[in-house]
Each structure stands twice: as structure tokens, then as C-alpha cells.
XYZ file of C-alpha atoms in Angstrom:
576
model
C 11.256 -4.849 12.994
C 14.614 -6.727 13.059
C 14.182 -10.353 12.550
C 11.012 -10.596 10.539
C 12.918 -12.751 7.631
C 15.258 -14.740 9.887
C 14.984 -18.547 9.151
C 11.654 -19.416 11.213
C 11.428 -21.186 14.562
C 9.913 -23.881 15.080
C 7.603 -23.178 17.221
C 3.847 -23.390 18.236
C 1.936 -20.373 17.713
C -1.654 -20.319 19.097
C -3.585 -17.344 16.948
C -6.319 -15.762 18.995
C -9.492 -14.799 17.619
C -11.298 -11.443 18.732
C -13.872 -9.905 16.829
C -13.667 -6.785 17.390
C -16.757 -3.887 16.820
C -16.596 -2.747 12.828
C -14.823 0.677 12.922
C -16.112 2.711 9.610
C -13.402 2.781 7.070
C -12.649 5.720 4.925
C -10.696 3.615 2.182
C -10.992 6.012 -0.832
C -12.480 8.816 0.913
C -9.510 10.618 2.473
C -6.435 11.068 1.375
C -3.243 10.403 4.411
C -5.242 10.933 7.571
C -4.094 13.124 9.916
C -1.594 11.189 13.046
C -2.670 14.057 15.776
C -4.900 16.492 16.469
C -2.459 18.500 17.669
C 0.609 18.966 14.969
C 1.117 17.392 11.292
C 2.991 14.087 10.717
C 6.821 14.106 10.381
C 7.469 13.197 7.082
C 8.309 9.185 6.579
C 10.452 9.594 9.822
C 13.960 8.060 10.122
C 12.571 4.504 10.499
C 14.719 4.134 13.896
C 16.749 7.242 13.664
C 14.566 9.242 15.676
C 16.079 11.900 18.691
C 14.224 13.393 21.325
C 15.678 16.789 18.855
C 13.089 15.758 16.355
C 10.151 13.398 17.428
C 7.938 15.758 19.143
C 9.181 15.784 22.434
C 8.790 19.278 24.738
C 11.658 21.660 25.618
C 11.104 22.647 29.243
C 11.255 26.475 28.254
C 7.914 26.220 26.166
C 5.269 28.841 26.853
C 2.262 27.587 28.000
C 0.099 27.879 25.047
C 2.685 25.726 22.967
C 1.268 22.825 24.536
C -1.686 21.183 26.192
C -1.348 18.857 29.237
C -3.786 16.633 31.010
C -3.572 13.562 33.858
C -5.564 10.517 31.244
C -5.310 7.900 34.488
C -4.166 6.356 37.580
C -1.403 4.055 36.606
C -3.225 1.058 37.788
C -5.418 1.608 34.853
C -3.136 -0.183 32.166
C -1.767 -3.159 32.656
C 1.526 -3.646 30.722
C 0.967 -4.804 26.952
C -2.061 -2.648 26.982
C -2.810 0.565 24.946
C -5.906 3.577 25.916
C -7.074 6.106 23.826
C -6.931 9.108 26.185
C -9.119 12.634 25.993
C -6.819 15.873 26.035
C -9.204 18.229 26.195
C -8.582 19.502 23.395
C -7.478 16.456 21.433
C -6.739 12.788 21.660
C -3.520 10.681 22.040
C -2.799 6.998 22.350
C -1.088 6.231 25.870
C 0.755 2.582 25.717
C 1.900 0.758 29.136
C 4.584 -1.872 28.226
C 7.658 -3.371 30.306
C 6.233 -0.584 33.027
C 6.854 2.171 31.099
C 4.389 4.267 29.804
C 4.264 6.117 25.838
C 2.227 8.321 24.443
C 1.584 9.406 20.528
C -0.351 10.482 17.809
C -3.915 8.194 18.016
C -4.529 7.714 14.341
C -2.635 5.621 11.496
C -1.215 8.606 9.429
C -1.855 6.467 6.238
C -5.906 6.302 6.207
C -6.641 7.304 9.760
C -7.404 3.885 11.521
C -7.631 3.738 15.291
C -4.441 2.208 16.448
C -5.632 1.526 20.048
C -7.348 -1.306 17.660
C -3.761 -2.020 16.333
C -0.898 -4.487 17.642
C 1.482 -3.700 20.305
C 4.269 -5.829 20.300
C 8.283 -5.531 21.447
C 8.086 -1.532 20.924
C 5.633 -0.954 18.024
C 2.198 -0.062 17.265
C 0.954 -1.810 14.002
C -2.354 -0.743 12.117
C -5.305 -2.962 12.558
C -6.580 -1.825 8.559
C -3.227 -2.241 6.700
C -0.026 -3.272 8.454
C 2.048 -0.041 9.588
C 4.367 0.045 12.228
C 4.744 2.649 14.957
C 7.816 2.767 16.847
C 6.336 3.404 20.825
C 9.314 5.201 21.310
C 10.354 8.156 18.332
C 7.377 7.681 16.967
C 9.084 6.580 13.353
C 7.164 4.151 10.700
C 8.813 1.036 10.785
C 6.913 -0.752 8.127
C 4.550 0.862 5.391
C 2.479 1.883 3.695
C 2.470 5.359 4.342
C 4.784 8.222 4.107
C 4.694 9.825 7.799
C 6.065 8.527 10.737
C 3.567 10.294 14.331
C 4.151 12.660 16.758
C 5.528 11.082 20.452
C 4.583 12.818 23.692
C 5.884 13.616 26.953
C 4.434 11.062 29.890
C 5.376 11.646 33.498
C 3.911 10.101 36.753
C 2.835 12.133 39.702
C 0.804 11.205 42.962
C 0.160 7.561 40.919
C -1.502 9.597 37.931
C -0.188 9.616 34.233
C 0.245 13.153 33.288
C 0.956 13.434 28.984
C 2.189 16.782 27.708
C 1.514 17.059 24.101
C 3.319 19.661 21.948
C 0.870 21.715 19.712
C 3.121 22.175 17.086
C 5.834 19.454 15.763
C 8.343 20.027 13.294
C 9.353 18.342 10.101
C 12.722 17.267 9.947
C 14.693 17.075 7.113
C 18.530 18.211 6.371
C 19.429 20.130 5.009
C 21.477 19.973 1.568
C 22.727 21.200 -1.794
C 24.415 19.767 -4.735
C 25.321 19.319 -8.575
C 25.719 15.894 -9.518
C 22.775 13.458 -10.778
C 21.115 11.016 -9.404
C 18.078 10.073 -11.932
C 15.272 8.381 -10.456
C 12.037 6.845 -13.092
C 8.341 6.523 -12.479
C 7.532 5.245 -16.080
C 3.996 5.135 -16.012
C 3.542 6.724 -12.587
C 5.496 8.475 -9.862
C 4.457 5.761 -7.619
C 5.373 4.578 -3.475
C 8.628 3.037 -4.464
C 10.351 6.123 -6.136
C 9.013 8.835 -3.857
C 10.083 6.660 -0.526
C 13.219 6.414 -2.238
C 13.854 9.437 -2.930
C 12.477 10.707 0.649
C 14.627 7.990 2.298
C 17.556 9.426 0.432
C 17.507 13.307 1.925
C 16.504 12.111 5.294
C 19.682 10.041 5.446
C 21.797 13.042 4.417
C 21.681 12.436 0.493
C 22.679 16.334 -0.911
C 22.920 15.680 -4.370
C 20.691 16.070 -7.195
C 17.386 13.863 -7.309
C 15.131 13.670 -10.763
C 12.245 12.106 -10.636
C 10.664 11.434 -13.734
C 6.958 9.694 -14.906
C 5.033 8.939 -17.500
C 2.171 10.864 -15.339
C 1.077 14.673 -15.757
C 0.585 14.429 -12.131
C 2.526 14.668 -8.843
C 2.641 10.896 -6.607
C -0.458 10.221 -5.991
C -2.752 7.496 -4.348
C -3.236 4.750 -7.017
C -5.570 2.297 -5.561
C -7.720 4.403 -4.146
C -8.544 5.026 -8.132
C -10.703 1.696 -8.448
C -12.483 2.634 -5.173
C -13.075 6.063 -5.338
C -13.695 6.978 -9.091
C -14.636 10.345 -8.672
C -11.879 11.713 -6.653
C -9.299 13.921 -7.909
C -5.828 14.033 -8.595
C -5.160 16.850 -5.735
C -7.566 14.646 -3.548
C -5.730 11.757 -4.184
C -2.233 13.386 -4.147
C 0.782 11.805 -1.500
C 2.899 15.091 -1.737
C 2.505 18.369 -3.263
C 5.010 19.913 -5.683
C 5.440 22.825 -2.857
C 6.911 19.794 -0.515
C 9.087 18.482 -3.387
C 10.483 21.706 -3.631
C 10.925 22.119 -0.323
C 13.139 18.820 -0.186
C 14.832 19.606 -3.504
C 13.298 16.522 -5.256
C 12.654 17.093 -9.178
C 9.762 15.982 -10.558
C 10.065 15.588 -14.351
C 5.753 14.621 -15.818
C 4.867 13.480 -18.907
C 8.203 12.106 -19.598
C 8.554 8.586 -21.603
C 11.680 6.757 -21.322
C 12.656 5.650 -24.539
C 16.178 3.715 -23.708
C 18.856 3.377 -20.978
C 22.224 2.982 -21.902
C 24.252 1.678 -18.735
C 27.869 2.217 -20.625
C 27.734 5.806 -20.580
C 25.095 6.165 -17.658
C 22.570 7.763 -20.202
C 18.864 7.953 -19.933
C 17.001 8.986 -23.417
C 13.622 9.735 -23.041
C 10.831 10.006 -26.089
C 11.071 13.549 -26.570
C 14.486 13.003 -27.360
C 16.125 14.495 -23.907
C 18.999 12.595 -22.659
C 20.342 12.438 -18.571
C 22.859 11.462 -16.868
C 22.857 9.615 -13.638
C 25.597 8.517 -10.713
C 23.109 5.836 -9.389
C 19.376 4.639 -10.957
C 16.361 3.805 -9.658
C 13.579 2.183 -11.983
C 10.342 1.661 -10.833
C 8.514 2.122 -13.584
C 5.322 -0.269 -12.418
C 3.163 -2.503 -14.882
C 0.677 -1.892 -17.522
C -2.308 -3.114 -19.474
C -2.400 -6.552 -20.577
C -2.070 -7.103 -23.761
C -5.813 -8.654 -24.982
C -7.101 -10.201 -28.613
C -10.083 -8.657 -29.530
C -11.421 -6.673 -32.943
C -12.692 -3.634 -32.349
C -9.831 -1.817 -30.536
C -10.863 1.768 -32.235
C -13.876 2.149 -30.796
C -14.101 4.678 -27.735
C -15.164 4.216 -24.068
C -12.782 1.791 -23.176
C -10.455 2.341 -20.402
C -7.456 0.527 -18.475
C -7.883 2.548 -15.245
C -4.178 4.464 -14.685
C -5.005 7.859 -14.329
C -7.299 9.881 -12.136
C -8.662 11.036 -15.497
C -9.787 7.668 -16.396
C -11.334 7.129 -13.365
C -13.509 10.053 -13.325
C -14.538 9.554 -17.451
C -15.742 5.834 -16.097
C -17.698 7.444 -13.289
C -19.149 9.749 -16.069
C -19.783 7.712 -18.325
C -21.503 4.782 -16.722
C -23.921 7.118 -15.061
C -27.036 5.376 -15.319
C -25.912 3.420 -18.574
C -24.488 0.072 -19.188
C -20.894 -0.672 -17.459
C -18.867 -3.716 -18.483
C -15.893 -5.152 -16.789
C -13.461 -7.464 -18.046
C -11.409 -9.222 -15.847
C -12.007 -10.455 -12.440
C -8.935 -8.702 -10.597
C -8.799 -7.015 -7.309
C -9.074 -3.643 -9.626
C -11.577 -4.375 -11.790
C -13.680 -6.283 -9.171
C -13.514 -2.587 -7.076
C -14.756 -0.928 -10.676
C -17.359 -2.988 -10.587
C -18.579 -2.172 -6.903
C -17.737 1.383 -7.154
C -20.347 1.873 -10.345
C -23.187 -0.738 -8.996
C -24.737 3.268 -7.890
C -24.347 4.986 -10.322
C -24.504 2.352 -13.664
C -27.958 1.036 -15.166
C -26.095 -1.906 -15.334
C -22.875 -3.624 -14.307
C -21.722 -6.903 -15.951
C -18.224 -8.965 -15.038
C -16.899 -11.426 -17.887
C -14.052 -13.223 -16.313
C -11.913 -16.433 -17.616
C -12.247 -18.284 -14.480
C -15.221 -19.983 -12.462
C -15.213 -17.706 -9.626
C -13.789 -14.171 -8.862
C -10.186 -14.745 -7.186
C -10.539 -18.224 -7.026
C -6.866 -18.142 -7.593
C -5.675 -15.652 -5.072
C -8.099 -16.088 -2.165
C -9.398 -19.725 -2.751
C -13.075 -21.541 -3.989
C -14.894 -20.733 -0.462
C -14.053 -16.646 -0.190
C -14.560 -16.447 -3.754
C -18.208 -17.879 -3.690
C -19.166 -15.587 -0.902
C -17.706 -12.298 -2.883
C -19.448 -13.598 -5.948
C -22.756 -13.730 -3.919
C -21.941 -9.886 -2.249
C -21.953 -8.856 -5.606
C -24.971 -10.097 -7.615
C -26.797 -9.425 -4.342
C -25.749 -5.412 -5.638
C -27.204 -6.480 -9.144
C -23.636 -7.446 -10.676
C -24.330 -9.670 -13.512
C -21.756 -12.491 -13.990
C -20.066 -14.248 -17.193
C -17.471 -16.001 -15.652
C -15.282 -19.172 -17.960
C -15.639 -16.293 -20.788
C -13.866 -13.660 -22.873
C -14.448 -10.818 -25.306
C -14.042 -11.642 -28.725
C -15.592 -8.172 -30.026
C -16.215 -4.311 -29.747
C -19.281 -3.023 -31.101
C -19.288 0.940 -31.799
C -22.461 2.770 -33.159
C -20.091 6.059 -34.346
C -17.266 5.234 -32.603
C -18.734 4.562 -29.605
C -19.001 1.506 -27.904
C -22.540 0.179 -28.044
C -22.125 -3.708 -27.406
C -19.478 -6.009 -26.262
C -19.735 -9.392 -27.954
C -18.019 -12.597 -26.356
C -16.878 -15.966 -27.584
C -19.860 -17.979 -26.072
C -22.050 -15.549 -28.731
C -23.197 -13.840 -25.390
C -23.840 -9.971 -26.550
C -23.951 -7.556 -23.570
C -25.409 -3.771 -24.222
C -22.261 -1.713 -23.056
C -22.013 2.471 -22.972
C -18.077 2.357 -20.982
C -16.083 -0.809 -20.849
C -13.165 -0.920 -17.875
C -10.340 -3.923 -18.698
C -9.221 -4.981 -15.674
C -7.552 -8.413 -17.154
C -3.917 -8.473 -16.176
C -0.632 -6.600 -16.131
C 3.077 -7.106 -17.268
C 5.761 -5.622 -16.332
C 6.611 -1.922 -17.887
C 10.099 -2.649 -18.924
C 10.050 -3.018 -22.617
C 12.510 -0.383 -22.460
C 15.051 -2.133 -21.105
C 15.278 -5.130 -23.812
C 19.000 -3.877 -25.125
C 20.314 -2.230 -21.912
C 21.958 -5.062 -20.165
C 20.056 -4.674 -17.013
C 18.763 -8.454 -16.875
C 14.754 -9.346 -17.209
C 13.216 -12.551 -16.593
C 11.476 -14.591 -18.776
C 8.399 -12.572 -18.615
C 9.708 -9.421 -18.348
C 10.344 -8.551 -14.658
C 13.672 -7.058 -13.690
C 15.634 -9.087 -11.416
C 17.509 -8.012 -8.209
C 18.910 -8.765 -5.641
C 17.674 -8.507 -1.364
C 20.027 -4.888 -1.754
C 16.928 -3.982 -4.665
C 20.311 -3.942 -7.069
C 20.510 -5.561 -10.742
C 23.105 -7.286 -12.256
C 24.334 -3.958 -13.344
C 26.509 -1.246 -10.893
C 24.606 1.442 -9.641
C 21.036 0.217 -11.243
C 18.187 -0.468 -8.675
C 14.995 -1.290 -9.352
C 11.464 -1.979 -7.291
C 7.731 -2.155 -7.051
C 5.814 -3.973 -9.420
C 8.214 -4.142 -12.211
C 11.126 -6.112 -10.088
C 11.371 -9.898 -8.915
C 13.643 -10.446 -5.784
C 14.531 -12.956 -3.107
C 11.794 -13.904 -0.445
C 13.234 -15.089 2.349
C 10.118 -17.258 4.039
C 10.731 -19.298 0.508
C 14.313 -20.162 0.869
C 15.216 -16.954 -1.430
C 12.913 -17.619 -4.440
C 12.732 -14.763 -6.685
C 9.066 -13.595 -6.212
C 6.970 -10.875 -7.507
C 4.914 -9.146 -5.222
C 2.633 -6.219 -6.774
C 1.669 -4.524 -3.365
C 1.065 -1.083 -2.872
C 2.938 -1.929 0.593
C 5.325 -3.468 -0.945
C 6.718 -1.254 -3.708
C 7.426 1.513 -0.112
C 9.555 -1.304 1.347
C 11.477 -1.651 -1.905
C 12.155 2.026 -2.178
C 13.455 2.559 1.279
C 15.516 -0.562 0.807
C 17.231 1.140 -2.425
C 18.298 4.376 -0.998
C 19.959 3.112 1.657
C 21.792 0.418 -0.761
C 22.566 3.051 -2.848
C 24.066 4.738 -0.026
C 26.275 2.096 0.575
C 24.362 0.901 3.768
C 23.055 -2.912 3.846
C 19.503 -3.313 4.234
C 16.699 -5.917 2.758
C 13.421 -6.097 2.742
C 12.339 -7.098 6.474
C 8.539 -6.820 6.086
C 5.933 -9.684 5.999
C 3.750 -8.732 2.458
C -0.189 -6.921 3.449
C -2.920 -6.234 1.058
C -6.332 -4.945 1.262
C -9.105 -4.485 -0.814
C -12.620 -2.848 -0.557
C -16.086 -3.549 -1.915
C -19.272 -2.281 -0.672
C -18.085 -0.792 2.046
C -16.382 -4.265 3.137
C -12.953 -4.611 3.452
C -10.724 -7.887 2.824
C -7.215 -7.465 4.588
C -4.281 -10.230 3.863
C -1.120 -10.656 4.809
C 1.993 -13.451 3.656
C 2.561 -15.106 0.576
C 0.088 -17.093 0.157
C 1.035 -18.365 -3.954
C 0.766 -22.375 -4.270
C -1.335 -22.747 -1.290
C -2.465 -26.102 -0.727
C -5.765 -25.868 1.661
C -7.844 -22.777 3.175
C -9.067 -23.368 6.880
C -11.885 -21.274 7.802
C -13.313 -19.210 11.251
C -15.836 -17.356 11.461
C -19.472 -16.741 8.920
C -18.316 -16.788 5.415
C -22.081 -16.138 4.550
C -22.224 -13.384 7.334
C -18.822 -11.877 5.715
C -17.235 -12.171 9.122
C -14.580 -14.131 8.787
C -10.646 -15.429 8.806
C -8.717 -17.247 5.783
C -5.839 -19.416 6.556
C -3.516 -20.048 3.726
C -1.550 -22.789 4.278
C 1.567 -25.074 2.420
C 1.990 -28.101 3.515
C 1.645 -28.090 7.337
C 2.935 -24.208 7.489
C 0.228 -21.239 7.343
C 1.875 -18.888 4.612
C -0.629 -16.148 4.567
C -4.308 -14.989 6.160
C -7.209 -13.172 4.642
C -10.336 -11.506 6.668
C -13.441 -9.554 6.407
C -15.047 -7.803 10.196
C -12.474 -9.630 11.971
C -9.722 -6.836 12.726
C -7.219 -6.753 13.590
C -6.534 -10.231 13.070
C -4.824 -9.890 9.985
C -1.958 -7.493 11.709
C -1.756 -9.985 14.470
C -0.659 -13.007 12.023
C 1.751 -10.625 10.531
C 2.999 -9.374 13.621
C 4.060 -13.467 14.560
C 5.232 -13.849 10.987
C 7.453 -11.106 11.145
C 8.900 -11.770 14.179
C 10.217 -15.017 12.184
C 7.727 -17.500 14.022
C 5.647 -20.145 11.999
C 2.193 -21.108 12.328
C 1.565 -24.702 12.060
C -1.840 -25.757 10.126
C -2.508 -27.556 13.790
C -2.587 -24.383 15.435
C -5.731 -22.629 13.813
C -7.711 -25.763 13.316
């Protein structure tokens, strides 16, 4: 995706509408979705290091049950620029025609399954209509997240005008191999989240052979953290990106339940809690956000959860079974709380500090219409509010009491009001923090200190579409793009973040999708029904649209950030 934070053009960009039939979703059912029917993923690929060695394609000398092969069309069926989802027999594959030549690959979005024939093609790549990958056409390799697999490619060949795909049964994951002593410490403080394990997959598929740690705050292996607000009753081996038998495999070290307590970048020192110290040649930090901090008395009493953990997910699910559910805060997490219990709670109340849910990140109009989705699923609202009290009967919470002298009956209360960063630790390192906390690099994902990276959530670095301003972007998207960027800095190869920002969100089986920057916007134009939830957002600054929002309208949202990232603006004249 070269070019995708290269000064913009100016240029007009017209932005076609389609609506396009609602394909069911499975946010927070399945885990990564399977890319073929044929053969697993290839692990993260080599993001443009792909060989026809490793990316799926057929030796001649293959016996015949190794593969299956079928004529899909007559090669006056595509036009070039278009894409088919082709039939087999005993499987399905996605045949591309573009610049004459035809591709074939794996038909699904390895991340959550979506139909890519739905997707983007543009200048070699597939990109996800539900949340932003990119497919190189060619090897097959993820370009931009999220996800961790890159899809298998297939043979094409034309005979007698037909398109003939062979399509190998089996595909192998590559990886080198490798061995070695010295360090290299990686930390997932209060989760082994995207950013570290991309990292530290990006670093052994580019020939990395010495030691990796990775180390959380977590009893668990990676797993998928925001499918925990939308699917409360899942699992952490449901929800899991890689199992400890494939982090063995690759010779990645996962440390759990491990605390940092200090970092000490004179004698390269980690000290953790429990009072072990390591060593590391090069650092990685990407140790995420927490709670909040919120005034209220009562703090002792039970049933009251910050959702981190699978654990806490499925006590909320428990717990709220027809009783009374409160959720304070009005964020994209605890606003999915909220939806996810509205079956299975008595009662679900919201007390948030502003007039409308998201009013801030998604504008007065989209925020009204989400407000009305929500108490038209019995959500009860106390919005321009907040909890001054917990009320236990025996420890446990009976009533939540808030400043207005509004008392609400509550049985489990979910906070959902904020994060700062998780870098407390950090205070008398050296390694340089904002004024709120956030560690600062630079577009390499390096501090101010040598051989000290940090990303995800915890980090603020330069955005290029804003001249360079240090930003903070919490995206689950985001935080992969940060820890490919690191490994190969820290291998001494210069890369930046080249990805335009996407976000989704799901609530009653509706899905918002956004893409851009859209902080400081300045006006929201509107297509589509907002009261039919079919619609398109259009974030704009000044004259320039800076980011997009939807609901039912796929795959718009991947088509703005396909012209965004090819360093194009859209003028506020243009959608209109």
C-alpha cells in the first residue's frame, strides 16, 4: 500500500454510493474465519515478501488428489477491475480480472470471514468490505490489518477462452527457521494484545533467530479483545488469536500473569512484581490502557467490573441474567455491554456525562439515531449524569445512586467511562511520556531512548494526513500496524505506519464501520436513512473529508479508505 501517507493531491474525488444487500455478520461469534476451504491461512504472510515457494502455488509433479481443478468461466465473463466468486466443486475461491490478467485466492477475509468479492479491488489488492484488510492479488500476503493471516493464491490458466483455477488442497505455513541465546524482551502489561504478537510474528518471519519473551499481565494466551463487549459469553480458547502450541512452534515465549514493576534503560533491566528481573537487546512496550480512574464511595462493594478479561465478561453475562444491569459510561465498549445484556438483563440502564451517546466521536445526528436503536431494545437512559454512590446489601451491589439523587436498582454494574494510558511504570525510566501519560515515538514506533519501541494504545506518534501531529489512535487495527512497524525498525529496516485508521463497532446485530481521523471535525454530511440505519457519515475539516462512518452501506467505508490511502483528498464538494 505504498503511498497511503504521501502529502495528498489535490484532486477531485467523486465517492460512489452502492448499497449493497446486508451480508450477516459474525462479529463476536467466530473467532479468525477460515481464508479457504481448501488449506489453512499462512500465518500474517510476508506483507510483500511472498514467492511462488510459499504462497500456495502448485508444483507440476502433484498427484492428483493434492488438488482440485475446475474451468469457473469464459474469459469474457469479467471485465477487468472486476472480481467473481467461483464454485470448485468442492470449495469456493475468489477469481479477480485486472490489467487482463486473471488471480485467484482464498474467498473469505481470514480475520472474521467477510466475503471479499464484496471488498475493494484496487492497484493489486483486495480490501475487506467489514473492516479494512488488504489482500495482495498476487502472493496472497495481508497488506494492511487487522488480522494475523495473509490467504492462499491459486493457479489460473486460460484454455479454449475458459479460465481454468487449480487450487492446492493443502498450503503450507512458512516460517524460518531459527535458534538463538540472546534477549529480546517484549511486554503486554495488561494484555498480550495485536501490537506485541504482530511484532513478534513480524520479527521470525523476517529472519529474527534470537530469543523473544513475551510477557502480560493476562493468565491467558493473545486473544480477541473486542469481541469481549460483544460476545460476553465466549471463552478465552474461543476468543484466542494463537495457541501456545503455535508459539512454541515459532519459539515465541509467553511469560502470563507477569506485572512489570520498573524498567531501567541504563542497564537494559526489566523488574517485574514478583521480583524477577530480564534483560533485553531491544524492547517493545505495548502495554495498552486501563480503567479510568472514577470518584465515587462505595468502591468495596462487589459486582462491579471494568471489562478486561474473558472472565469478566462471562461473570457480567452471569450476573445480569434476568436482574438489573447498569452501565456507566457511554463508550464504544460499554455501549456494546449494554446491547449485548438487553437479552438476558431484567433491566439495562446507561448513565453517561454527555447529552447523547458518542456525540463526540460520531457527531449529534448518528448519535440520536443509536440512542433511539437502543431504548427501542428497552435501554433506559441518564445521560448529563454521574455516579456519586455504591449501594451494597452484604457486599453486594444493590443500588447505584447518582448526583441528580436519581437511584437505579442495580445487581452487576459494568464501567465503561474512559481509559489512560498503562504506563505508570515508566515515570523514572527515562523513556519520555506526555502530559497525560502516553509514550511518545517516533513514525520508526521508537522513543527517545535506543532500542525502546513502543505501540498500541499506550503510544502517541506522528500522523501524517495532520502535518505529523502526535496523535493517539486506540484501534484494534491500529495497535497491528504499530507492531509490524517495530520489528522491522528494530531490525534496522525503515518503515512507518502507511495505513489510513478503521474501526467498527456492533450493536444489535448492526454494525457501524469508520475509517480516518475524524478528531476536531467541523460538520457531518449525511446519505442515506439515518432513521432506517442505512446510512453514510462524512467527517469533514474545513473543506477536506477526514474520516467516514456507515451502517448497511458496505463497503463504502473500505472504498473511502482505499482513496485516502492512496494519498488522494476528498473535498466536502464532492459528497454533497
Amino acid at each position: 500500500m505504498g503511498g497511503c501517507f504521501s502529502k495528498p493531491k489535490a484532486v477531485e474525488v467523486k465517492v460512489e454510493l452502492s448499497l449493497l444487500e446486508k451480508e450477516k455478520e459474525v462479529d463476536g461469534l467466530s473467532p479468525n474465519g477460515k481464508a479457504s476451504p481448501f488449506a489453512d491461512c499462512r500465518p500474517n504472510g510476508a506483507l510483500g515478501h511472498g514467492s511462488e515457494d510459499d504462497s500456495g502455488l502448485l508444483p507440476l509433479n502433484l498427484k492428483t488428489r493434492d488438488y482440485v481443478e475446475a474451468s469457473v468461466c469464459h474469459v469474457k465473463d469479467l471485465e477487468n477491475g472486476q472480481m467473481r466468486e467461483v464454485d470448485l466443486g468442492s470449495g469456493r475461491a475468489l477469481l479477480i480480472k485486472e490489467h487482463g490478467e486473471f488471480f485467484a485466492m482464498g474467498h473469505k477475509c481470514p480475520h472474521y470471514g467477510a466475503p471479499l468479492v464484496k471488498g475493494v479491488l484496487s492497484k493489486g489488492h483486495v480490501r475487506c468490505p467489514w473492516h479494512g484488510a488488504c489482500f495482495n492479488v498476487t502472493t496472497g500476503d495481508i497488506e494492511d490489518f487487522p488480522g494475523l493471516d495473509s490467504l492462499p493464491v491459486f493457479q489460473v490458466r486460460v484454455e479454449k477462452e475458459k479460465v481454468i483455477i487449480r487450487a492446492n488442497k493443502q498450503v503450507q505455513k512458512i516460517f524460518p527457521s531459527f535458534s538463538g541465546t540472546s534477549v529480546l524482551v517484549k511486554l503486554g502489561f495488561l494484555w498480550a494484545g495485536p501490537a506485541a504478537l504482530v511484532c513478534a510474528e513480524t520479527l521470525r518471519q523476517e529472519g529474527f533467530t534470537d530469543r523473544i519473551v513475551m510477557c502480560t499481565m493476562d493468565r491467558h494466551p493473545p486473544y480477541d479483545r473486542p469481541k469481549l463487549s460483544k460476545s460476553l459469553e465466549s471463552t478465552a480458547e474461543q476468543l484466542r488469536l494463537r495457541s501456545v502450541d503455535f508459539l512454541q512452534d515459532h519459539d515465541i515465549e509467553l511469560l502470563t500473569e507477569k506485572e512489570v514493576a520498573a524498567v531501567d534503560v541504563k542497564t537494559r533491566t526489566v523488574t517485574f512484581e514478583d521480583g524477577l528481573k530480564m534483560e533485553y537487546r531491544k524492547l517493545f512496550i505495548a502495554t495498552g490502557s486501563k480503567p479510568k480512574p472514577m470518584n465515587y464511595k462505595g468502591k468495596e462493594v462487589k459486582n462491579v467490573f471494568h471489562l478486561q478479561t474473558p472472565e469478566d465478561a462471562n461473570s457480567i453475562a452471569r450476573l445480569a441474567n434476568n436482574k438489573n444491569a447498569v452501565i456507566v459510561g457511554t463508550s464504544f465498549v460499554g455501549m456494546e455491554v449494554a446491547a449485548a445484556l438487553t437479552d438476558k438483563a431484567h433491566s439495562v440502564s446507561v448513565i453517561g456525562i454527555e447529552s447523547l451517546p458518542f456525540k463526540k466521536a460520531l457527531g449529534e445526528k448518528v448519535g440520536k439515531v443509536i440512542m433511539k436503536l437502543f431504548e427501542a431494545n428497552r435501554v433506559k437512559f441518564y445521560m448529563l449524569n454521574e455516579v456519586s454512590e455504591m449501594i451494597g446489601h452484604h457486599g453486594q451491589l444493590k443500588e447505584v445512586v447518582l448526583k441528580s439523587g436519581k437511584v437505579l436498582r442495580a445487581d452487576v454494574c459494568v464501567i465503561g467511562a474512559g481509559s489512560v494510558p498503562a504506563s505508570g511504570f515508566l515515570k523514572q525510566s527515562g523513556i519520555h511520556l506526555d502530559s497525560k501519560g502516553f509514550i511518545t515515538v517516533n513514525k520508526m514506533m521508537q522513543t527517545n531512548v535506543e532500542g525502546v519501541f513502543a505501540g498500541g494504545d499506550v503510544v502517541t506518534f506522528p500522523f501524517p494526513p495532520r502535518n505529523n501531529k502526535k496523535v493517539n489512535i486506540p484501534h484494534w487495527q491500529m495497535a497491528h500496524v504499530h507492531g509490524r512497524v517495530a520489528a522491522l525498525s528494530m531490525m534496522g529496516r525503515a518503515a512507518e505506519a502507511k495505513t489510513v485508521p478503521y474501526f467498527w463497532s456492533a450493536m444489535f446485530g448492526k454494525t457501524i464501520r469508520y475509517a480516518g481521523y475524524g478528531d476536531g471535525f467541523d460538520d457531518v454530511i449525511i446519505q442515506g436513512d439515518l432513521d432506517e440505519l442505512r446510512f453514510v457519515a462524512f467527517y469533514t475539516r474545513s473543506e477536506e473529508v477526514v474520516a467516514v462512518a456507515s451502517m448497511n452501506y458496505d463497503p463504502i467505508v473500505s472504498r473511502v479508505a482505499e482513496v485516502l490511502g492512496s494519498g488522494k483528498t476528498i473535498k466536502k464538494r464532492d459528497v454533497e
